[in-house]
Amino acid sequence: MACVLETPLRMSVLSEVTASSRHYVDRLFDPDPQKVLQGVIDMKNAVIGNNKQKANLIVLGAVPRLLYLLQQETSSTELRTECAVVLGSLAMGTENNVKSLLDCHIIPALLQGLLSPELKFIEACLRCLRTIFTSPVTPEELLYTDATVIPHLMALLSRSRYTQEYICQIFSHCCKVRMQALKCFSVLAFENPQVSMTLVNVLVDGELLPQIFVKMLQRDKPIEMQLTSAKCLTYMCRAGAIQTDDNCIVLKALPSLVRMCSKERLLEERVEGAETLAYLIETDVELQRIASITDHLIAMLSDYFKYPSSVSAITDIKRLDHDLKHAHELRQAAFKLYASLGANDEDIRKKIIETENMMDRIVNGLSESSIKVRLSAVRCLHSLSRSVQQLRTSFQDHAVWKPLMKVLQNAPDEVLVVASSTLCNLLLEFSPSKEPILESGAIELLCSLTQSENLALRVNGIWALMNMAFQAEQKIKADILQGLSTEQLFQLLSDSDVNVLMKTLGLLRNLLSTRPHIDQIMSTHGKQIMQAVTLILEGEHNIEVKEQTLCILANIADGTTAKELIMTNDDILQKIKYYMSHSNAKLQLAAMFCISNLIWNEEEGSQERQDKLRDIGVVDILHKLSQSSDPNLCDKAKTALQQYLA
């Protein structure tokens, strides 16, 4: 009997379950939106942990209706979110459930949902996508049907802790997406502290993202994966999310990038490896030192200039043709990395310059047809020009100033900025290149740079002129003043950038040094210079600017005839007096230098000057300052008072 009864009983139970399930589905079609929402919430509660109920609802066609409601603009955000939650719950059932959902085109609908501004809805869609993509039956390709998907997912990463978690889980499960995700991570982290800080704390299956990148650096992984992981770590490090002394940088990323520079690697891998390494170590002295002694890197890079070394080594003729066309990229990458390596350390610079034919290579690089090679050759030269020793030796032996002046003739701004910085160094007073550069028309060139719209070029132009004027002979100083014109000098003194202003004041200070020069320049430009000094001392400027300006006045006060321009200018005398009592000791000291130079006994007319300064109250201030707790001020005041007693 029991056997006979068994089948009908099972059927009736099934029809009962189906009937109760149908009730859930029917409610999804109610005209009242509130009832529909309540129906979805009840459905959500009914399917939790109940695989049979999930299967029934799928059979009864709940999925198309849920997807329809999810995509309707007229549906409330709450309803759309609840629909996504239920769909996610259905996906957590069996693999057959996932297949059924895929057949209903759930993925495009959920991806569309990610464009919503509502975070709760986005999170629900992502949670459901995560469940579907982590199922073995879901083809990865479905994530790539639209090229905008991955970048959009990357943009959602930083929205919340959940968006991070779900997206990273999707990425870590899709093998093909791993490479794409890696590339996106590297693009997003580049010079982006916010994204980098987000990525550094992301957990994927209990592991931090940087640790996953480190695993991808292992030698058995594809080269592209190793390189891109090293890039991710590099960019996160440069954005401040990973410390430069962290093991994942020092022991993992840096050595991996050096490995990419070896001649076993393909041309593009060597280029990318060197450029990424150059960026990683660019601003960190310790990393520069470590890189310079890793795997004979400095010598290894010299192979970049001998490419391809032997034609026979490349059997593939197509490859050879490709590499010959791209060999200049290797030279560019090598110059870039040499520039970073030599940015700070004198010993490293020496090693680089002693590499075979290095200076010849730079000189050749400066006149290559490729703008990128020219730029990185100039960068390399700039880096090496920071060395006093090299300026006196190698730079002189190879007359690097010649091709450099040529580069400066009609280069784009990007090249001009670095080339003019290098010129600043070649014009330092101890550099033997200074004379020939002057003879080749540098003053005119630099004066024209000071009129550039580009701030960096204005700074470099005036900086180079400042270096040129340091301890220069009268003729050079006169040429500079003539080349600049008073009008342009005023323009620079009223520049909104403090760097330009400081360098212009530095130039003036260098022009107004040694007595005959001071008197000569003040006899022709005195009125305008005094006017400029007055304007700056009255303006809203920082301490450094005012200190530099007072030092210029002290230089003028040191002239024989020039000091009269101060003594006959009551406004300036009052300003000097004011700064003697200023709250800042630097400014007080600079004002004292002016006074000392004006009252010095051994000079003609000192008695009249002393009397005039006593009348305006300078001596009273000197007495006060001679009691100062600042030893410098105290000494200076006492010395000045002795001039009155002598």
mmCIF file of C-alpha atoms in Angstrom, residues 251-466:
data_model
loop_
_atom_site.group_PDB
_atom_site.id
_atom_site.type_symbol
_atom_site.label_atom_id
_atom_site.label_comp_id
_atom_site.label_asym_id
_atom_site.label_seq_id
_atom_site.Cartn_x
_atom_site.Cartn_y
_atom_site.Cartn_z
ATOM 1 C CA LEU A 251 63.361 43.258 -1.993
ATOM 2 C CA LYS A 252 60.669 42.610 -4.610
ATOM 3 C CA ALA A 253 59.635 45.407 -6.999
ATOM 4 C CA LEU A 254 63.083 47.001 -7.424
ATOM 5 C CA PRO A 255 65.025 43.755 -8.159
ATOM 6 C CA SER A 256 62.229 42.592 -10.528
ATOM 7 C CA LEU A 257 62.513 45.828 -12.508
ATOM 8 C CA VAL A 258 66.306 45.531 -12.673
ATOM 9 C CA ARG A 259 65.797 41.985 -13.989
ATOM 10 C CA MET A 260 63.643 43.400 -16.791
ATOM 11 C CA CYS A 261 66.628 45.463 -17.975
ATOM 12 C CA SER A 262 68.776 42.438 -18.842
ATOM 13 C CA LYS A 263 69.507 41.702 -22.470
ATOM 14 C CA GLU A 264 67.592 38.386 -22.288
ATOM 15 C CA ARG A 265 64.367 40.372 -22.258
ATOM 16 C CA LEU A 266 62.511 41.680 -25.299
ATOM 17 C CA LEU A 267 63.059 45.286 -26.358
ATOM 18 C CA GLU A 268 59.702 46.566 -25.075
ATOM 19 C CA GLU A 269 60.174 44.769 -21.736
ATOM 20 C CA ARG A 270 63.602 46.370 -21.316
ATOM 21 C CA VAL A 271 62.168 49.800 -22.138
ATOM 22 C CA GLU A 272 59.251 49.455 -19.734
ATOM 23 C CA GLY A 273 61.445 47.979 -17.007
ATOM 24 C CA ALA A 274 63.983 50.820 -17.190
ATOM 25 C CA GLU A 275 61.354 53.576 -17.369
ATOM 26 C CA THR A 276 59.393 52.181 -14.414
ATOM 27 C CA LEU A 277 62.562 51.775 -12.365
ATOM 28 C CA ALA A 278 63.590 55.352 -13.224
ATOM 29 C CA TYR A 279 60.238 56.557 -11.865
ATOM 30 C CA LEU A 280 60.452 54.375 -8.724
ATOM 31 C CA ILE A 281 63.868 55.684 -7.625
ATOM 32 C CA GLU A 282 63.582 59.237 -9.014
ATOM 33 C CA THR A 283 63.196 61.015 -5.666
ATOM 34 C CA ASP A 284 64.674 58.552 -3.165
ATOM 35 C CA VAL A 285 68.439 58.546 -2.499
ATOM 36 C CA GLU A 286 68.453 55.173 -0.762
ATOM 37 C CA LEU A 287 66.603 53.432 -3.608
ATOM 38 C CA GLN A 288 69.030 55.057 -6.070
ATOM 39 C CA ARG A 289 71.952 53.559 -4.127
ATOM 40 C CA ILE A 290 70.368 50.116 -3.902
ATOM 41 C CA ALA A 291 69.512 50.070 -7.615
ATOM 42 C CA SER A 292 73.008 51.199 -8.594
ATOM 43 C CA ILE A 293 74.555 48.103 -6.969
ATOM 44 C CA THR A 294 71.895 45.595 -8.049
ATOM 45 C CA ASP A 295 72.995 43.174 -10.816
ATOM 46 C CA HIS A 296 75.599 45.607 -12.235
ATOM 47 C CA LEU A 297 72.742 47.809 -13.457
ATOM 48 C CA ILE A 298 74.940 50.759 -14.553
ATOM 49 C CA ALA A 299 77.012 48.513 -16.837
ATOM 50 C CA MET A 300 73.922 46.601 -17.978
ATOM 51 C CA LEU A 301 72.360 49.815 -19.252
ATOM 52 C CA SER A 302 75.288 50.510 -21.564
ATOM 53 C CA ASP A 303 74.014 47.552 -23.651
ATOM 54 C CA TYR A 304 70.962 49.673 -24.415
ATOM 55 C CA PHE A 305 73.152 51.740 -26.744
ATOM 56 C CA LYS A 306 74.554 48.745 -28.648
ATOM 57 C CA TYR A 307 71.256 47.391 -29.865
ATOM 58 C CA PRO A 308 70.916 45.065 -31.669
ATOM 59 C CA SER A 309 74.439 43.956 -30.765
ATOM 60 C CA SER A 310 74.630 41.138 -33.260
ATOM 61 C CA VAL A 311 72.124 40.569 -36.001
ATOM 62 C CA SER A 312 72.525 36.810 -35.696
ATOM 63 C CA ALA A 313 71.151 36.872 -32.153
ATOM 64 C CA ILE A 314 67.724 37.702 -33.565
ATOM 65 C CA THR A 315 66.694 34.955 -35.935
ATOM 66 C CA ASP A 316 63.226 36.320 -36.565
ATOM 67 C CA ILE A 317 63.639 38.847 -39.395
ATOM 68 C CA LYS A 318 60.316 40.568 -38.585
ATOM 69 C CA ARG A 319 61.435 41.001 -34.998
ATOM 70 C CA LEU A 320 64.752 42.445 -36.118
ATOM 71 C CA ASP A 321 63.010 44.927 -38.387
ATOM 72 C CA HIS A 322 60.689 45.950 -35.543
ATOM 73 C CA ASP A 323 63.560 46.340 -33.075
ATOM 74 C CA LEU A 324 65.705 48.413 -35.419
ATOM 75 C CA LYS A 325 62.797 50.832 -35.774
ATOM 76 C CA HIS A 326 62.401 51.021 -32.002
ATOM 77 C CA ALA A 327 66.054 50.974 -30.875
ATOM 78 C CA HIS A 328 65.807 54.700 -30.030
ATOM 79 C CA GLU A 329 63.303 53.804 -27.287
ATOM 80 C CA LEU A 330 66.034 51.815 -25.548
ATOM 81 C CA ARG A 331 68.373 54.815 -25.626
ATOM 82 C CA GLN A 332 65.654 57.053 -24.242
ATOM 83 C CA ALA A 333 64.914 54.607 -21.402
ATOM 84 C CA ALA A 334 68.611 54.246 -20.535
ATOM 85 C CA PHE A 335 69.136 58.029 -20.348
ATOM 86 C CA LYS A 336 66.034 58.326 -18.170
ATOM 87 C CA LEU A 337 67.258 55.673 -15.741
ATOM 88 C CA TYR A 338 70.788 57.116 -15.640
ATOM 89 C CA ALA A 339 69.223 60.500 -14.812
ATOM 90 C CA SER A 340 67.357 59.016 -11.830
ATOM 91 C CA LEU A 341 70.336 56.987 -10.644
ATOM 92 C CA GLY A 342 72.632 60.034 -10.661
ATOM 93 C CA ALA A 343 70.159 62.518 -9.199
ATOM 94 C CA ASN A 344 71.850 62.804 -5.776
ATOM 95 C CA ASP A 345 74.893 60.647 -5.190
ATOM 96 C CA GLU A 346 78.334 61.823 -6.318
ATOM 97 C CA ASP A 347 79.805 58.286 -6.427
ATOM 98 C CA ILE A 348 76.986 57.017 -8.643
ATOM 99 C CA ARG A 349 77.475 59.965 -11.024
ATOM 100 C CA LYS A 350 81.163 59.125 -11.240
ATOM 101 C CA LYS A 351 80.319 55.480 -12.072
ATOM 102 C CA ILE A 352 77.872 56.564 -14.771
ATOM 103 C CA ILE A 353 80.327 58.969 -16.400
ATOM 104 C CA GLU A 354 83.042 56.318 -16.339
ATOM 105 C CA THR A 355 80.783 53.897 -18.266
ATOM 106 C CA GLU A 356 82.237 53.445 -21.744
ATOM 107 C CA ASN A 357 81.694 56.402 -24.090
ATOM 108 C CA MET A 358 79.045 57.832 -21.791
ATOM 109 C CA MET A 359 79.667 61.513 -22.525
ATOM 110 C CA ASP A 360 79.831 60.844 -26.290
ATOM 111 C CA ARG A 361 76.514 59.025 -26.038
ATOM 112 C CA ILE A 362 74.923 61.993 -24.275
ATOM 113 C CA VAL A 363 76.341 64.440 -26.825
ATOM 114 C CA ASN A 364 74.940 62.242 -29.646
ATOM 115 C CA GLY A 365 71.627 61.912 -27.816
ATOM 116 C CA LEU A 366 71.269 65.697 -27.675
ATOM 117 C CA SER A 367 71.158 65.870 -31.451
ATOM 118 C CA GLU A 368 69.020 62.780 -32.205
ATOM 119 C CA SER A 369 65.954 63.256 -34.362
ATOM 120 C CA SER A 370 63.632 61.706 -31.746
ATOM 121 C CA ILE A 371 62.367 64.410 -29.381
ATOM 122 C CA LYS A 372 61.969 61.798 -26.606
ATOM 123 C CA VAL A 373 65.621 60.769 -26.850
ATOM 124 C CA ARG A 374 66.717 64.426 -26.841
ATOM 125 C CA LEU A 375 64.620 65.126 -23.757
ATOM 126 C CA SER A 376 65.946 62.158 -21.781
ATOM 127 C CA ALA A 377 69.544 62.883 -22.875
ATOM 128 C CA VAL A 378 69.119 66.431 -21.539
ATOM 129 C CA ARG A 379 67.614 64.990 -18.322
ATOM 130 C CA CYS A 380 70.629 62.740 -17.948
ATOM 131 C CA LEU A 381 73.011 65.637 -18.573
ATOM 132 C CA HIS A 382 71.110 67.776 -16.054
ATOM 133 C CA SER A 383 71.400 65.083 -13.406
ATOM 134 C CA LEU A 384 75.151 64.707 -13.971
ATOM 135 C CA SER A 385 75.661 68.505 -14.115
ATOM 136 C CA ARG A 386 74.871 68.684 -10.397
ATOM 137 C CA SER A 387 78.398 67.414 -9.806
ATOM 138 C CA VAL A 388 81.050 70.097 -9.294
ATOM 139 C CA GLN A 389 83.754 67.550 -10.098
ATOM 140 C CA GLN A 390 82.166 66.565 -13.429
ATOM 141 C CA LEU A 391 81.518 70.190 -14.432
ATOM 142 C CA ARG A 392 85.247 70.796 -14.117
ATOM 143 C CA THR A 393 86.355 67.653 -15.968
ATOM 144 C CA SER A 394 84.188 65.449 -18.211
ATOM 145 C CA PHE A 395 81.840 68.282 -19.199
ATOM 146 C CA GLN A 396 84.749 70.426 -20.237
ATOM 147 C CA ASP A 397 86.556 67.647 -22.132
ATOM 148 C CA HIS A 398 83.465 66.939 -24.218
ATOM 149 C CA ALA A 399 82.293 70.547 -24.659
ATOM 150 C CA VAL A 400 78.729 69.467 -23.884
ATOM 151 C CA TRP A 401 77.656 73.105 -23.825
ATOM 152 C CA LYS A 402 77.778 73.222 -27.642
ATOM 153 C CA PRO A 403 75.011 70.684 -28.373
ATOM 154 C CA LEU A 404 73.145 72.011 -25.315
ATOM 155 C CA MET A 405 73.054 75.543 -26.734
ATOM 156 C CA LYS A 406 71.821 74.056 -29.985
ATOM 157 C CA VAL A 407 69.008 72.210 -28.162
ATOM 158 C CA LEU A 408 67.996 75.530 -26.580
ATOM 159 C CA GLN A 409 67.512 77.253 -29.947
ATOM 160 C CA ASN A 410 64.044 76.023 -30.911
ATOM 161 C CA ALA A 411 62.973 73.178 -28.657
ATOM 162 C CA PRO A 412 59.485 72.590 -27.213
ATOM 163 C CA ASP A 413 58.954 73.879 -23.655
ATOM 164 C CA GLU A 414 59.329 70.437 -22.090
ATOM 165 C CA VAL A 415 62.896 70.160 -23.416
ATOM 166 C CA LEU A 416 63.653 73.843 -22.805
ATOM 167 C CA VAL A 417 62.843 73.570 -19.094
ATOM 168 C CA VAL A 418 65.383 70.781 -18.491
ATOM 169 C CA ALA A 419 67.974 72.220 -20.901
ATOM 170 C CA SER A 420 67.827 75.656 -19.272
ATOM 171 C CA SER A 421 68.146 74.035 -15.802
ATOM 172 C CA THR A 422 71.300 72.313 -17.040
ATOM 173 C CA LEU A 423 72.573 75.613 -18.408
ATOM 174 C CA CYS A 424 72.091 77.145 -14.923
ATOM 175 C CA ASN A 425 74.560 74.562 -13.587
ATOM 176 C CA LEU A 426 77.035 75.076 -16.450
ATOM 177 C CA LEU A 427 77.036 78.789 -15.655
ATOM 178 C CA LEU A 428 78.101 78.390 -12.026
ATOM 179 C CA GLU A 429 81.191 80.423 -11.313
ATOM 180 C CA PHE A 430 83.540 77.430 -10.965
ATOM 181 C CA SER A 431 82.474 75.872 -14.264
ATOM 182 C CA PRO A 432 85.004 76.223 -17.110
ATOM 183 C CA SER A 433 82.116 76.154 -19.624
ATOM 184 C CA LYS A 434 80.976 79.591 -18.460
ATOM 185 C CA GLU A 435 83.196 81.628 -20.817
ATOM 186 C CA PRO A 436 82.445 79.817 -24.111
ATOM 187 C CA ILE A 437 78.703 79.769 -23.292
ATOM 188 C CA LEU A 438 78.749 83.543 -22.878
ATOM 189 C CA GLU A 439 80.523 83.946 -26.186
ATOM 190 C CA SER A 440 77.881 81.877 -27.951
ATOM 191 C CA GLY A 441 75.059 84.352 -27.276
ATOM 192 C CA ALA A 442 73.636 82.940 -24.053
ATOM 193 C CA ILE A 443 72.646 86.286 -22.541
ATOM 194 C CA GLU A 444 70.190 87.066 -25.306
ATOM 195 C CA LEU A 445 68.741 83.546 -25.124
ATOM 196 C CA LEU A 446 68.294 83.681 -21.344
ATOM 197 C CA CYS A 447 66.782 87.152 -21.401
ATOM 198 C CA SER A 448 64.184 85.883 -23.871
ATOM 199 C CA LEU A 449 63.368 82.965 -21.507
ATOM 200 C CA THR A 450 62.524 85.429 -18.730
ATOM 201 C CA GLN A 451 59.641 86.654 -20.906
ATOM 202 C CA SER A 452 58.140 83.182 -21.334
ATOM 203 C CA GLU A 453 54.546 82.406 -20.363
ATOM 204 C CA ASN A 454 55.923 79.159 -18.900
ATOM 205 C CA LEU A 455 56.787 79.707 -15.214
ATOM 206 C CA ALA A 456 59.593 77.114 -15.094
ATOM 207 C CA LEU A 457 61.281 78.790 -18.058
ATOM 208 C CA ARG A 458 61.053 82.246 -16.450
ATOM 209 C CA VAL A 459 62.600 80.857 -13.256
ATOM 210 C CA ASN A 460 65.410 79.097 -15.141
ATOM 211 C CA GLY A 461 66.139 82.101 -17.352
ATOM 212 C CA ILE A 462 66.544 84.461 -14.419
ATOM 213 C CA TRP A 463 68.359 81.796 -12.343
ATOM 214 C CA ALA A 464 70.933 81.264 -15.108
ATOM 215 C CA LEU A 465 71.454 85.038 -15.385
ATOM 216 C CA MET A 466 71.899 85.194 -11.606
#
